[in-house]
């Protein structure tokens, strides 16, 4: 079973959201894809991410993840402006498979609002992951 990080929130489309807990009042969130998704995708070979300064809307596509098995749309779990992109995963997409909740984060957003998000428990129960 794929690992589900208990401190994160998740979208139905398998993206995770991490809030910046070290900066009280900050609306910056990090976004990535879950280990459940990386297991289903297989080896990730290419990622297309939204650019810094671009607007993303919760529930809408904002990029793509290509693996040896398929190409999947990337959906934003929040609405806001992209403030940072993880250039390391663009250069080495395997980071997403190797460390989906750490070095494999995708982008950061100054979030104005959240889309519908699941708790780690809800996501794990719905998708067969383990906390």
Coordinates of C-alpha atoms in Angstrom, one line a residue:
X1 CA 0.0 0.0 0.0
X2 CA 1.2 3.5 -0.8
X3 CA 2.0 5.9 2.0
X4 CA -0.3 8.8 2.8
X5 CA 1.3 11.6 4.8
X6 CA -1.0 12.3 7.7
X7 CA -0.1 16.1 8.0
X8 CA -1.3 16.9 4.5
X9 CA -4.7 17.5 2.8
X10 CA -5.5 15.9 -0.5
X11 CA -7.7 16.5 -3.6
X12 CA -9.8 13.8 -5.3
X13 CA -7.3 14.1 -8.2
X14 CA -4.4 12.9 -6.0
X15 CA -2.7 16.2 -5.4
X16 CA -1.6 17.1 -1.9
X17 CA -1.5 20.5 -0.1
X18 CA 1.0 21.4 2.7
X19 CA 0.5 24.6 4.6
X20 CA 3.5 26.7 5.7
X21 CA 3.2 26.1 9.4
X22 CA 6.4 27.9 10.2
X23 CA 5.0 31.2 9.1
X24 CA 1.8 32.1 11.0
X25 CA -0.7 33.9 8.8
X26 CA 1.0 32.8 5.6
X27 CA -1.2 31.7 2.7
X28 CA 1.6 30.0 0.8
X29 CA 1.0 26.3 0.2
X30 CA 3.1 23.7 -1.4
X31 CA 1.5 21.3 -3.9
X32 CA 2.6 17.8 -5.0
X33 CA 1.2 14.5 -6.1
X34 CA 0.6 11.6 -3.7
X35 CA 2.4 8.3 -3.4
X36 CA -0.8 6.6 -4.4
X37 CA -0.7 8.5 -7.7
X38 CA 3.0 7.9 -8.3
X39 CA 2.5 4.2 -7.7
X40 CA -0.3 4.2 -10.3
X41 CA 1.6 6.2 -12.8
X42 CA 4.9 4.3 -12.6
X43 CA 8.2 6.0 -13.5
X44 CA 7.6 9.7 -14.1
X45 CA 9.7 10.9 -17.0
X46 CA 8.4 14.4 -17.7
X47 CA 6.5 17.1 -15.8
X48 CA 4.9 20.3 -17.2
X49 CA 4.2 22.8 -14.4
X50 CA 2.4 26.2 -14.3
X51 CA 4.8 29.2 -14.5
X52 CA 5.6 31.6 -11.6
X53 CA 3.1 34.4 -11.6
X54 CA 0.4 32.3 -13.4
X55 CA -3.1 32.0 -11.9
X56 CA -4.3 28.5 -10.9
X57 CA -7.9 27.6 -10.1
X58 CA -9.0 24.9 -7.8
X59 CA -10.2 21.8 -9.7
X60 CA -8.8 23.0 -13.0
X61 CA -5.9 21.6 -15.0
X62 CA -2.6 23.4 -14.6
X63 CA 0.0 21.0 -16.0
X64 CA 0.8 17.4 -17.0
X65 CA 2.7 14.5 -15.6
X66 CA 4.0 12.0 -18.1
X67 CA 5.1 8.5 -17.0
X68 CA 6.2 5.4 -18.8
X69 CA 2.6 4.3 -18.6
X70 CA 0.5 7.4 -19.5
X71 CA 0.1 11.1 -19.5
X72 CA -2.1 12.6 -16.7
X73 CA -3.4 16.0 -16.1
X74 CA -2.3 17.9 -13.1
X75 CA -5.1 19.7 -11.2
X76 CA -4.6 22.6 -8.8
X77 CA -6.1 21.9 -5.4
X78 CA -6.3 25.6 -4.6
X79 CA -7.0 28.9 -6.3
X80 CA -4.3 31.6 -6.3
X81 CA -1.0 32.7 -7.9
X82 CA 2.0 30.4 -8.4
X83 CA 4.9 31.8 -6.4
X84 CA 7.5 29.2 -7.0
X85 CA 8.2 26.1 -9.1
X86 CA 10.4 23.2 -8.1
X87 CA 13.0 23.3 -10.9
X88 CA 14.6 20.2 -9.5
X89 CA 11.6 18.0 -10.5
X90 CA 11.5 19.6 -14.0
X91 CA 15.2 18.6 -14.5
X92 CA 14.8 15.2 -12.7
X93 CA 11.1 14.0 -12.7
X94 CA 12.2 10.8 -10.9
X95 CA 12.3 12.9 -7.7
X96 CA 8.5 12.8 -7.7
X97 CA 8.6 9.0 -7.5
X98 CA 11.5 8.8 -5.0
X99 CA 10.2 11.4 -2.5
X100 CA 6.6 12.6 -3.4
X101 CA 6.1 14.4 -0.1
X102 CA 9.5 15.9 0.2
X103 CA 12.0 16.8 -2.6
X104 CA 9.3 15.9 -5.2
X105 CA 7.0 18.8 -4.4
X106 CA 5.8 20.6 -7.6
X107 CA 4.9 24.2 -7.0
X108 CA 3.9 26.8 -4.4
X109 CA 0.8 29.0 -4.5
X110 CA -0.3 32.1 -2.6
X111 CA -3.7 30.5 -2.0
X112 CA -6.8 32.7 -2.1
X113 CA -9.1 29.7 -1.5
X114 CA -9.1 25.9 -1.3
X115 CA -10.9 23.5 -3.5
X116 CA -12.6 20.5 -1.9
X117 CA -9.9 18.8 0.1
X118 CA -9.8 15.5 2.0
X119 CA -8.1 14.8 5.3
X120 CA -5.3 12.2 5.1
X121 CA -7.6 9.7 6.7
X122 CA -10.4 10.3 4.2
X123 CA -8.0 10.1 1.3
X124 CA -6.3 6.9 2.5
X125 CA -9.7 5.2 3.1
X126 CA -11.0 6.3 -0.4
X127 CA -7.8 5.3 -2.3
X128 CA -6.3 2.3 -0.5
X129 CA -3.4 4.1 1.0
X130 CA -1.9 3.7 4.5
X131 CA -1.1 6.5 7.0

